[in-house]
């Protein structure tokens, strides 16, 4: 089984070919980060226009890289939700057109579940069910109970900011650039995490998150200090990251206890934070902590194609039914 994956939900255009449950043949990505940077966020119209331009050269490039021809494709997978409507539409229209031309099924994929399926990519040791999935990205912070393929239950999510967004805003406040996760992690490794006591938010609600209070606490700390020197910036990064990691691990631990699972999968852009993974492994006794390699943590079409490999094709969606916002279970 060879699946062509298409991902256009936000600011990365990506196309991938995946075989037999997660073996990645090729993945190509065009990032729009630089184009949106002057606006301080993703501009939906611009994103859609750039996806339209990128997808046409990425498709042949992806096939060429794998040495695969159009007739070798068995299924197409496309992200249908969640994401920017105008951006998702580009991927959906391209997938439907290809499905019609190649006469093959098109599977709608939930982007979040795509992130969860990233732990099945290019690995000899995929996680066993049941497991808890901690989805941490620039747009989402969620805990899921996963008891089998396409057996997902949302346990809780953030009430306000996503954890990646908090990293980005703190980095911006400290003048560390965008995206903020990597520079904050690098600084944090050199700093004192106990120097500035910061809140561990929403302790009484086991599976829900809130990061806007923590972000505000960092802003107040920085404003209160006046000018911050290099040493202080490093200690603020360490203190902030410690508060985030404590919170993520505490809530994941509660989810593991609640579900009885002994595997925790950490996925999404913030799973690129190796300090988070190492701390989780060290603190959660008897728990296997699984995360994809760094290059599969951020948005890519290979995870979308992988998710479609496990989708029961008996529930097949017809091309006329397929639309943005559709969720398949
Ligand atoms: O999953 P992703 O590529 O895009 C979304 O779907 O949002 O995640 C991007 C987020 C950004 O907020 C970025 O700062 C964060 O992932 N990130 C990190 C690290 N690398 C990327 N956060 C913490 N530590 C990192 N090393
Ligand atoms: Zn994502």
mmCIF file of N, CA and C in Angstrom, residues 102-235:
data_model
loop_
_atom_site.group_PDB
_atom_site.id
_atom_site.type_symbol
_atom_site.label_atom_id
_atom_site.label_comp_id
_atom_site.label_asym_id
_atom_site.label_seq_id
_atom_site.Cartn_x
_atom_site.Cartn_y
_atom_site.Cartn_z
ATOM 1 N N UNK A 102 -6.663 9.701 -10.970
ATOM 2 C CA UNK A 102 -5.974 8.423 -10.736
ATOM 3 C C UNK A 102 -6.948 7.301 -10.365
ATOM 4 N N UNK A 103 -8.203 7.667 -10.184
ATOM 5 C CA UNK A 103 -9.254 6.694 -9.799
ATOM 6 C C UNK A 103 -8.867 5.943 -8.529
ATOM 7 N N UNK A 104 -8.407 6.685 -7.530
ATOM 8 C CA UNK A 104 -8.104 6.025 -6.254
ATOM 9 C C UNK A 104 -8.803 6.750 -5.105
ATOM 10 N N UNK A 105 -9.023 6.033 -3.977
ATOM 11 C CA UNK A 105 -9.743 6.637 -2.851
ATOM 12 C C UNK A 105 -8.974 7.809 -2.240
ATOM 13 N N UNK A 106 -9.706 8.785 -1.735
ATOM 14 C CA UNK A 106 -9.097 9.911 -1.027
ATOM 15 C C UNK A 106 -9.596 9.877 0.417
ATOM 16 N N UNK A 107 -8.651 9.842 1.355
ATOM 17 C CA UNK A 107 -8.990 9.715 2.777
ATOM 18 C C UNK A 107 -8.829 11.073 3.474
ATOM 19 N N UNK A 108 -9.884 11.578 4.123
ATOM 20 C CA UNK A 108 -9.748 12.825 4.886
ATOM 21 C C UNK A 108 -9.044 12.550 6.211
ATOM 22 N N UNK A 109 -8.065 13.355 6.564
ATOM 23 C CA UNK A 109 -7.306 13.109 7.801
ATOM 24 C C UNK A 109 -7.364 14.320 8.725
ATOM 25 N N UNK A 110 -7.635 14.048 9.996
ATOM 26 C CA UNK A 110 -7.582 15.069 11.044
ATOM 27 C C UNK A 110 -6.096 15.350 11.346
ATOM 28 N N UNK A 111 -5.714 16.602 11.241
ATOM 29 C CA UNK A 111 -4.311 17.001 11.418
ATOM 30 C C UNK A 111 -3.741 16.545 12.781
ATOM 31 N N UNK A 112 -4.543 16.649 13.818
ATOM 32 C CA UNK A 112 -4.090 16.269 15.170
ATOM 33 C C UNK A 112 -3.785 14.773 15.229
ATOM 34 N N UNK A 113 -4.680 13.978 14.615
ATOM 35 C CA UNK A 113 -4.444 12.531 14.602
ATOM 36 C C UNK A 113 -3.228 12.220 13.736
ATOM 37 N N UNK A 114 -3.003 13.039 12.716
ATOM 38 C CA UNK A 114 -1.781 12.906 11.919
ATOM 39 C C UNK A 114 -0.566 13.044 12.820
ATOM 40 N N UNK A 115 -0.563 14.076 13.677
ATOM 41 C CA UNK A 115 0.561 14.239 14.620
ATOM 42 C C UNK A 115 0.698 12.981 15.483
ATOM 43 N N UNK A 116 -0.419 12.437 15.964
ATOM 44 C CA UNK A 116 -0.350 11.233 16.808
ATOM 45 C C UNK A 116 0.267 10.072 16.017
ATOM 46 N N UNK A 117 -0.116 9.939 14.751
ATOM 47 C CA UNK A 117 0.425 8.840 13.928
ATOM 48 C C UNK A 117 1.900 9.042 13.569
ATOM 49 N N UNK A 118 2.463 10.211 13.863
ATOM 50 C CA UNK A 118 3.883 10.418 13.548
ATOM 51 C C UNK A 118 4.778 9.458 14.352
ATOM 52 N N UNK A 119 4.274 8.895 15.451
ATOM 53 C CA UNK A 119 5.087 7.924 16.209
ATOM 54 C C UNK A 119 5.145 6.556 15.520
ATOM 55 N N UNK A 120 4.364 6.374 14.452
ATOM 56 C CA UNK A 120 4.411 5.100 13.710
ATOM 57 C C UNK A 120 5.337 5.185 12.494
ATOM 58 N N UNK A 121 5.945 6.353 12.291
ATOM 59 C CA UNK A 121 6.746 6.541 11.085
ATOM 60 C C UNK A 121 8.187 6.085 11.276
ATOM 61 N N UNK A 122 8.697 5.327 10.289
ATOM 62 C CA UNK A 122 10.105 4.922 10.251
ATOM 63 C C UNK A 122 10.594 4.383 11.590
ATOM 64 N N UNK A 123 9.852 3.445 12.167
ATOM 65 C CA UNK A 123 10.279 2.886 13.448
ATOM 66 C C UNK A 123 10.089 1.369 13.487
ATOM 67 N N UNK A 124 10.990 0.692 14.197
ATOM 68 C CA UNK A 124 10.855 -0.754 14.408
ATOM 69 C C UNK A 124 10.077 -1.033 15.684
ATOM 70 N N UNK A 125 9.875 0.003 16.491
ATOM 71 C CA UNK A 125 9.227 -0.188 17.794
ATOM 72 C C UNK A 125 8.074 0.794 17.977
ATOM 73 N N UNK A 126 6.981 0.628 17.195
ATOM 74 C CA UNK A 126 5.844 1.541 17.367
ATOM 75 C C UNK A 126 5.211 1.343 18.746
ATOM 76 N N UNK A 127 4.526 2.347 19.273
ATOM 77 C CA UNK A 127 3.927 2.196 20.599
ATOM 78 C C UNK A 127 2.804 1.162 20.577
ATOM 79 N N UNK A 128 2.660 0.457 21.695
ATOM 80 C CA UNK A 128 1.554 -0.516 21.814
ATOM 81 C C UNK A 128 0.346 0.209 22.401
ATOM 82 N N UNK A 129 -0.839 -0.227 22.012
ATOM 83 C CA UNK A 129 -2.076 0.318 22.598
ATOM 84 C C UNK A 129 -2.322 -0.351 23.946
ATOM 85 N N UNK A 130 -2.969 0.310 24.908
ATOM 86 C CA UNK A 130 -3.401 1.694 24.845
ATOM 87 C C UNK A 130 -2.243 2.638 25.162
ATOM 88 N N UNK A 131 -2.327 3.866 24.666
ATOM 89 C CA UNK A 131 -1.356 4.876 25.081
ATOM 90 C C UNK A 131 -2.025 6.232 25.257
ATOM 91 N N UNK A 132 -1.309 7.107 25.943
ATOM 92 C CA UNK A 132 -1.773 8.495 26.084
ATOM 93 C C UNK A 132 -0.951 9.329 25.116
ATOM 94 N N UNK A 133 -1.611 10.222 24.365
ATOM 95 C CA UNK A 133 -0.894 11.118 23.460
ATOM 96 C C UNK A 133 -0.979 12.547 23.981
ATOM 97 N N UNK A 134 0.187 13.142 24.168
ATOM 98 C CA UNK A 134 0.275 14.556 24.534
ATOM 99 C C UNK A 134 0.618 15.305 23.244
ATOM 100 N N UNK A 135 -0.341 16.093 22.749
ATOM 101 C CA UNK A 135 -0.146 16.828 21.494
ATOM 102 C C UNK A 135 0.215 18.272 21.842
ATOM 103 N N UNK A 136 1.448 18.650 21.518
ATOM 104 C CA UNK A 136 1.931 19.983 21.913
ATOM 105 C C UNK A 136 2.513 20.703 20.694
ATOM 106 N N UNK A 137 1.814 21.753 20.245
ATOM 107 C CA UNK A 137 2.307 22.480 19.068
ATOM 108 C C UNK A 137 2.059 23.967 19.247
ATOM 109 N N UNK A 138 2.250 24.721 18.155
ATOM 110 C CA UNK A 138 2.016 26.160 18.220
ATOM 111 C C UNK A 138 0.534 26.488 18.311
ATOM 112 N N UNK A 139 -0.313 25.561 17.900
ATOM 113 C CA UNK A 139 -1.750 25.818 17.908
ATOM 114 C C UNK A 139 -2.547 24.945 18.862
ATOM 115 N N UNK A 140 -1.939 23.873 19.387
ATOM 116 C CA UNK A 140 -2.718 22.910 20.185
ATOM 117 C C UNK A 140 -1.955 22.399 21.400
ATOM 118 N N UNK A 141 -2.696 22.152 22.463
ATOM 119 C CA UNK A 141 -2.153 21.454 23.632
ATOM 120 C C UNK A 141 -3.267 20.553 24.120
ATOM 121 N N UNK A 142 -3.128 19.244 23.889
ATOM 122 C CA UNK A 142 -4.222 18.321 24.168
ATOM 123 C C UNK A 142 -3.690 17.002 24.721
ATOM 124 N N UNK A 143 -4.530 16.356 25.535
ATOM 125 C CA UNK A 143 -4.241 14.991 25.993
ATOM 126 C C UNK A 143 -5.314 14.063 25.442
ATOM 127 N N UNK A 144 -4.860 12.985 24.776
ATOM 128 C CA UNK A 144 -5.782 12.017 24.192
ATOM 129 C C UNK A 144 -5.537 10.632 24.790
ATOM 130 N N UNK A 145 -6.627 9.896 24.953
ATOM 131 C CA UNK A 145 -6.509 8.476 25.258
ATOM 132 C C UNK A 145 -6.675 7.743 23.934
ATOM 133 N N UNK A 146 -5.710 6.874 23.596
ATOM 134 C CA UNK A 146 -5.759 6.153 22.323
ATOM 135 C C UNK A 146 -5.752 4.655 22.638
ATOM 136 N N UNK A 147 -6.864 3.986 22.339
ATOM 137 C CA UNK A 147 -6.988 2.570 22.724
ATOM 138 C C UNK A 147 -6.826 1.621 21.539
ATOM 139 N N UNK A 148 -6.764 2.173 20.328
ATOM 140 C CA UNK A 148 -6.576 1.352 19.127
ATOM 141 C C UNK A 148 -6.532 2.295 17.941
ATOM 142 N N UNK A 149 -6.374 1.727 16.739
ATOM 143 C CA UNK A 149 -6.375 2.586 15.563
ATOM 144 C C UNK A 149 -7.729 3.285 15.426
ATOM 145 N N UNK A 150 -7.672 4.592 15.315
ATOM 146 C CA UNK A 150 -8.880 5.434 15.203
ATOM 147 C C UNK A 150 -9.805 5.310 16.408
ATOM 148 N N UNK A 151 -9.240 4.933 17.555
ATOM 149 C CA UNK A 151 -9.995 4.906 18.814
ATOM 150 C C UNK A 151 -9.425 6.019 19.690
ATOM 151 N N UNK A 152 -9.876 7.228 19.434
ATOM 152 C CA UNK A 152 -9.344 8.407 20.118
ATOM 153 C C UNK A 152 -10.383 8.984 21.075
ATOM 154 N N UNK A 153 -9.938 9.349 22.278
ATOM 155 C CA UNK A 153 -10.827 10.092 23.181
ATOM 156 C C UNK A 153 -10.069 11.297 23.725
ATOM 157 N N UNK A 154 -10.635 12.480 23.498
ATOM 158 C CA UNK A 154 -9.994 13.700 23.998
ATOM 159 C C UNK A 154 -10.230 13.805 25.498
ATOM 160 N N UNK A 155 -9.137 13.832 26.282
ATOM 161 C CA UNK A 155 -9.271 13.922 27.740
ATOM 162 C C UNK A 155 -9.313 15.375 28.201
ATOM 163 N N UNK A 156 -8.558 16.228 27.545
ATOM 164 C CA UNK A 156 -8.538 17.633 27.940
ATOM 165 C C UNK A 156 -7.627 18.425 27.035
ATOM 166 N N UNK A 157 -7.775 19.750 27.093
ATOM 167 C CA UNK A 157 -6.937 20.609 26.243
ATOM 168 C C UNK A 157 -6.731 21.965 26.907
ATOM 169 N N UNK A 158 -6.068 22.862 26.211
ATOM 170 C CA UNK A 158 -5.804 24.170 26.815
ATOM 171 C C UNK A 158 -7.062 25.039 26.761
ATOM 172 N N UNK A 159 -7.195 25.853 27.804
ATOM 173 C CA UNK A 159 -8.333 26.779 27.840
ATOM 174 C C UNK A 159 -7.991 28.075 27.120
ATOM 175 N N UNK A 160 -6.698 28.307 26.879
ATOM 176 C CA UNK A 160 -6.316 29.571 26.241
ATOM 177 C C UNK A 160 -5.142 29.337 25.286
ATOM 178 N N UNK A 161 -3.939 29.790 25.640
ATOM 179 C CA UNK A 161 -2.807 29.673 24.712
ATOM 180 C C UNK A 161 -2.327 28.220 24.596
ATOM 181 N N UNK A 162 -1.786 27.891 23.426
ATOM 182 C CA UNK A 162 -1.111 26.596 23.259
ATOM 183 C C UNK A 162 0.308 26.737 23.813
ATOM 184 N N UNK A 163 0.912 25.601 24.145
ATOM 185 C CA UNK A 163 2.233 25.659 24.789
ATOM 186 C C UNK A 163 3.301 26.241 23.837
ATOM 187 N N UNK A 164 3.248 25.893 22.547
ATOM 188 C CA UNK A 164 4.222 26.444 21.591
ATOM 189 C C UNK A 164 4.073 27.959 21.464
ATOM 190 N N UNK A 165 2.822 28.399 21.524
ATOM 191 C CA UNK A 165 2.527 29.826 21.458
ATOM 192 C C UNK A 165 3.161 30.544 22.659
ATOM 193 N N UNK A 166 3.104 29.906 23.841
ATOM 194 C CA UNK A 166 3.716 30.489 25.034
ATOM 195 C C UNK A 166 5.239 30.590 24.851
ATOM 196 N N UNK A 167 5.868 29.546 24.299
ATOM 197 C CA UNK A 167 7.316 29.600 24.007
ATOM 198 C C UNK A 167 7.596 30.776 23.062
ATOM 199 N N UNK A 168 6.747 30.921 22.010
ATOM 200 C CA UNK A 168 6.976 31.970 21.012
ATOM 201 C C UNK A 168 6.830 33.363 21.622
ATOM 202 N N UNK A 169 5.815 33.544 22.493
ATOM 203 C CA UNK A 169 5.578 34.866 23.068
ATOM 204 C C UNK A 169 6.664 35.243 24.085
ATOM 205 N N UNK A 170 7.095 34.265 24.867
ATOM 206 C CA UNK A 170 8.169 34.528 25.835
ATOM 207 C C UNK A 170 9.463 34.869 25.078
ATOM 208 N N UNK A 171 9.736 34.121 24.009
ATOM 209 C CA UNK A 171 10.954 34.383 23.221
ATOM 210 C C UNK A 171 10.906 35.786 22.624
ATOM 211 N N UNK A 172 9.725 36.184 22.162
ATOM 212 C CA UNK A 172 9.563 37.515 21.570
ATOM 213 C C UNK A 172 9.843 38.601 22.614
ATOM 214 N N UNK A 173 9.287 38.401 23.807
ATOM 215 C CA UNK A 173 9.484 39.345 24.911
ATOM 216 C C UNK A 173 10.972 39.488 25.252
ATOM 217 N N UNK A 174 11.704 38.377 25.112
ATOM 218 C CA UNK A 174 13.134 38.388 25.468
ATOM 219 C C UNK A 174 14.028 38.706 24.259
ATOM 220 N N UNK A 175 13.401 38.965 23.105
ATOM 221 C CA UNK A 175 14.168 39.298 21.904
ATOM 222 C C UNK A 175 14.938 38.127 21.323
ATOM 223 N N UNK A 176 14.354 36.917 21.444
ATOM 224 C CA UNK A 176 15.070 35.723 20.972
ATOM 225 C C UNK A 176 14.608 35.229 19.597
ATOM 226 N N UNK A 177 13.657 35.955 18.969
ATOM 227 C CA UNK A 177 13.262 35.600 17.605
ATOM 228 C C UNK A 177 12.153 34.563 17.526
ATOM 229 N N UNK A 178 11.763 34.214 16.278
ATOM 230 C CA UNK A 178 10.666 33.292 16.014
ATOM 231 C C UNK A 178 11.127 32.186 15.065
ATOM 232 N N UNK A 179 10.722 30.938 15.222
ATOM 233 C CA UNK A 179 9.955 30.406 16.355
ATOM 234 C C UNK A 179 10.785 30.369 17.640
ATOM 235 N N UNK A 180 10.073 30.492 18.771
ATOM 236 C CA UNK A 180 10.761 30.713 20.033
ATOM 237 C C UNK A 180 11.233 29.467 20.756
ATOM 238 N N UNK A 181 10.655 28.308 20.436
ATOM 239 C CA UNK A 181 11.001 27.083 21.178
ATOM 240 C C UNK A 181 12.486 26.767 21.182
ATOM 241 N N UNK A 182 13.109 26.651 19.992
ATOM 242 C CA UNK A 182 14.534 26.256 19.979
ATOM 243 C C UNK A 182 15.465 27.204 20.754
ATOM 244 N N UNK A 183 15.390 28.552 20.573
ATOM 245 C CA UNK A 183 16.303 29.388 21.366
ATOM 246 C C UNK A 183 16.021 29.354 22.863
ATOM 247 N N UNK A 184 14.742 29.228 23.246
ATOM 248 C CA UNK A 184 14.434 29.158 24.685
ATOM 249 C C UNK A 184 15.020 27.862 25.263
ATOM 250 N N UNK A 185 14.882 26.756 24.531
ATOM 251 C CA UNK A 185 15.433 25.483 25.032
ATOM 252 C C UNK A 185 16.958 25.562 25.165
ATOM 253 N N UNK A 186 17.604 26.157 24.165
ATOM 254 C CA UNK A 186 19.073 26.265 24.223
ATOM 255 C C UNK A 186 19.534 27.086 25.418
ATOM 256 N N UNK A 187 18.866 28.240 25.636
ATOM 257 C CA UNK A 187 19.204 29.090 26.775
ATOM 258 C C UNK A 187 18.936 28.367 28.096
ATOM 259 N N UNK A 188 17.748 27.712 28.133
ATOM 260 C CA UNK A 188 17.314 27.069 29.381
ATOM 261 C C UNK A 188 18.337 26.039 29.864
ATOM 262 N N UNK A 189 18.999 25.377 28.926
ATOM 263 C CA UNK A 189 19.976 24.345 29.288
ATOM 264 C C UNK A 189 21.135 24.929 30.094
ATOM 265 N N UNK A 190 21.368 26.224 29.945
ATOM 266 C CA UNK A 190 22.499 26.872 30.629
ATOM 267 C C UNK A 190 22.080 27.643 31.877
ATOM 268 N N UNK A 191 20.741 27.740 32.108
ATOM 269 C CA UNK A 191 20.273 28.627 33.178
ATOM 270 C C UNK A 191 19.864 27.918 34.458
ATOM 271 N N UNK A 192 19.467 28.738 35.455
ATOM 272 C CA UNK A 192 19.028 28.231 36.757
ATOM 273 C C UNK A 192 17.493 28.227 36.782
ATOM 274 N N UNK A 193 16.870 27.050 36.762
ATOM 275 C CA UNK A 193 15.403 26.986 36.697
ATOM 276 C C UNK A 193 14.703 27.418 37.989
ATOM 277 N N UNK A 194 15.507 27.584 39.074
ATOM 278 C CA UNK A 194 14.882 27.944 40.371
ATOM 279 C C UNK A 194 15.015 29.436 40.673
ATOM 280 N N UNK A 195 15.723 30.164 39.811
ATOM 281 C CA UNK A 195 15.997 31.575 40.143
ATOM 282 C C UNK A 195 14.709 32.411 40.209
ATOM 283 N N UNK A 196 13.782 32.189 39.280
ATOM 284 C CA UNK A 196 12.540 32.967 39.259
ATOM 285 C C UNK A 196 11.359 32.017 39.434
ATOM 286 N N UNK A 197 10.719 32.027 40.614
ATOM 287 C CA UNK A 197 9.577 31.128 40.822
ATOM 288 C C UNK A 197 8.397 31.554 39.941
ATOM 289 N N UNK A 198 7.907 30.662 39.096
ATOM 290 C CA UNK A 198 6.789 30.964 38.204
ATOM 291 C C UNK A 198 5.647 29.972 38.480
ATOM 292 N N UNK A 199 4.398 30.369 38.197
ATOM 293 C CA UNK A 199 3.258 29.488 38.531
ATOM 294 C C UNK A 199 3.211 28.217 37.701
ATOM 295 N N UNK A 200 2.660 27.157 38.304
ATOM 296 C CA UNK A 200 2.329 25.908 37.583
ATOM 297 C C UNK A 200 0.809 25.942 37.457
ATOM 298 N N UNK A 201 0.279 26.432 36.323
ATOM 299 C CA UNK A 201 -1.150 26.771 36.263
ATOM 300 C C UNK A 201 -2.103 25.573 36.266
ATOM 301 N N UNK A 202 -3.324 25.815 36.784
ATOM 302 C CA UNK A 202 -4.469 24.898 36.708
ATOM 303 C C UNK A 202 -4.184 23.516 37.307
ATOM 304 N N UNK A 203 -3.588 23.543 38.505
ATOM 305 C CA UNK A 203 -3.218 22.273 39.153
ATOM 306 C C UNK A 203 -4.431 21.430 39.529
ATOM 307 N N UNK A 204 -5.568 22.115 39.798
ATOM 308 C CA UNK A 204 -6.749 21.385 40.289
ATOM 309 C C UNK A 204 -7.558 20.722 39.178
ATOM 310 N N UNK A 205 -7.230 21.000 37.925
ATOM 311 C CA UNK A 205 -7.985 20.416 36.812
ATOM 312 C C UNK A 205 -7.049 19.468 36.054
ATOM 313 N N UNK A 206 -7.180 18.154 36.270
ATOM 314 C CA UNK A 206 -6.101 17.237 35.887
ATOM 315 C C UNK A 206 -5.697 17.247 34.414
ATOM 316 N N UNK A 207 -6.678 17.356 33.482
ATOM 317 C CA UNK A 207 -6.310 17.197 32.073
ATOM 318 C C UNK A 207 -6.403 18.498 31.278
ATOM 319 N N UNK A 208 -6.698 19.600 31.961
ATOM 320 C CA UNK A 208 -6.816 20.867 31.230
ATOM 321 C C UNK A 208 -5.577 21.725 31.458
ATOM 322 N N UNK A 209 -5.280 22.545 30.456
ATOM 323 C CA UNK A 209 -4.086 23.391 30.520
ATOM 324 C C UNK A 209 -4.480 24.862 30.413
ATOM 325 N N UNK A 210 -3.603 25.728 30.918
ATOM 326 C CA UNK A 210 -3.747 27.170 30.705
ATOM 327 C C UNK A 210 -2.337 27.745 30.717
ATOM 328 N N UNK A 211 -1.949 28.377 29.626
ATOM 329 C CA UNK A 211 -0.590 28.935 29.570
ATOM 330 C C UNK A 211 -0.567 30.451 29.497
ATOM 331 N N UNK A 212 -1.761 31.087 29.423
ATOM 332 C CA UNK A 212 -1.715 32.544 29.270
ATOM 333 C C UNK A 212 -1.267 33.218 30.570
ATOM 334 N N UNK A 213 -1.642 32.636 31.741
ATOM 335 C CA UNK A 213 -1.224 33.198 33.029
ATOM 336 C C UNK A 213 0.289 33.103 33.207
ATOM 337 N N UNK A 214 0.852 31.983 32.774
ATOM 338 C CA UNK A 214 2.302 31.786 32.886
ATOM 339 C C UNK A 214 3.039 32.792 31.990
ATOM 340 N N UNK A 215 2.505 32.961 30.784
ATOM 341 C CA UNK A 215 3.094 33.927 29.843
ATOM 342 C C UNK A 215 3.041 35.340 30.447
ATOM 343 N N UNK A 216 1.890 35.694 31.059
ATOM 344 C CA UNK A 216 1.756 37.017 31.680
ATOM 345 C C UNK A 216 2.722 37.156 32.854
ATOM 346 N N UNK A 217 2.888 36.076 33.624
ATOM 347 C CA UNK A 217 3.818 36.115 34.768
ATOM 348 C C UNK A 217 5.239 36.408 34.284
ATOM 349 N N UNK A 218 5.625 35.826 33.141
ATOM 350 C CA UNK A 218 6.968 36.096 32.594
ATOM 351 C C UNK A 218 7.057 37.554 32.150
ATOM 352 N N UNK A 219 5.998 38.046 31.515
ATOM 353 C CA UNK A 219 6.014 39.451 31.055
ATOM 354 C C UNK A 219 6.158 40.402 32.238
ATOM 355 N N UNK A 220 5.388 40.116 33.329
ATOM 356 C CA UNK A 220 5.459 40.980 34.515
ATOM 357 C C UNK A 220 6.847 40.917 35.137
ATOM 358 N N UNK A 221 7.421 39.719 35.144
ATOM 359 C CA UNK A 221 8.775 39.543 35.686
ATOM 360 C C UNK A 221 9.768 40.388 34.885
ATOM 361 N N UNK A 222 9.676 40.295 33.559
ATOM 362 C CA UNK A 222 10.614 41.034 32.691
ATOM 363 C C UNK A 222 10.415 42.545 32.861
ATOM 364 N N UNK A 223 9.142 42.974 32.879
ATOM 365 C CA UNK A 223 8.873 44.408 33.052
ATOM 366 C C UNK A 223 9.376 44.900 34.405
ATOM 367 N N UNK A 224 9.195 44.071 35.444
ATOM 368 C CA UNK A 224 9.628 44.435 36.798
ATOM 369 C C UNK A 224 11.144 44.545 36.915
ATOM 370 N N UNK A 225 11.849 43.744 36.123
ATOM 371 C CA UNK A 225 13.317 43.762 36.198
ATOM 372 C C UNK A 225 13.907 44.969 35.465
ATOM 373 N N UNK A 226 13.099 45.595 34.600
ATOM 374 C CA UNK A 226 13.633 46.711 33.795
ATOM 375 C C UNK A 226 14.464 46.156 32.661
ATOM 376 N N UNK A 227 15.724 46.571 32.583
ATOM 377 C CA UNK A 227 16.562 45.975 31.527
ATOM 378 C C UNK A 227 17.101 44.629 32.020
ATOM 379 N N UNK A 228 17.013 43.629 31.151
ATOM 380 C CA UNK A 228 17.496 42.302 31.556
ATOM 381 C C UNK A 228 18.823 42.001 30.873
ATOM 382 N N UNK A 229 19.774 41.501 31.652
ATOM 383 C CA UNK A 229 21.065 41.160 31.039
ATOM 384 C C UNK A 229 21.033 39.709 30.542
ATOM 385 N N UNK A 230 22.085 39.314 29.891
ATOM 386 C CA UNK A 230 22.162 38.001 29.266
ATOM 387 C C UNK A 230 21.948 36.852 30.265
ATOM 388 N N UNK A 231 22.562 37.024 31.425
ATOM 389 C CA UNK A 231 22.460 36.017 32.472
ATOM 390 C C UNK A 231 21.014 35.866 32.955
ATOM 391 N N UNK A 232 20.332 37.018 33.112
ATOM 392 C CA UNK A 232 18.932 36.982 33.551
ATOM 393 C C UNK A 232 18.049 36.330 32.485
ATOM 394 N N UNK A 233 18.305 36.642 31.210
ATOM 395 C CA UNK A 233 17.514 36.036 30.118
ATOM 396 C C UNK A 233 17.634 34.508 30.175
ATOM 397 N N UNK A 234 18.841 34.040 30.369
ATOM 398 C CA UNK A 234 19.085 32.597 30.437
ATOM 399 C C UNK A 234 18.323 31.967 31.615
ATOM 400 N N UNK A 235 18.327 32.640 32.774
ATOM 401 C CA UNK A 235 17.617 32.103 33.945
ATOM 402 C C UNK A 235 16.099 32.199 33.783
#
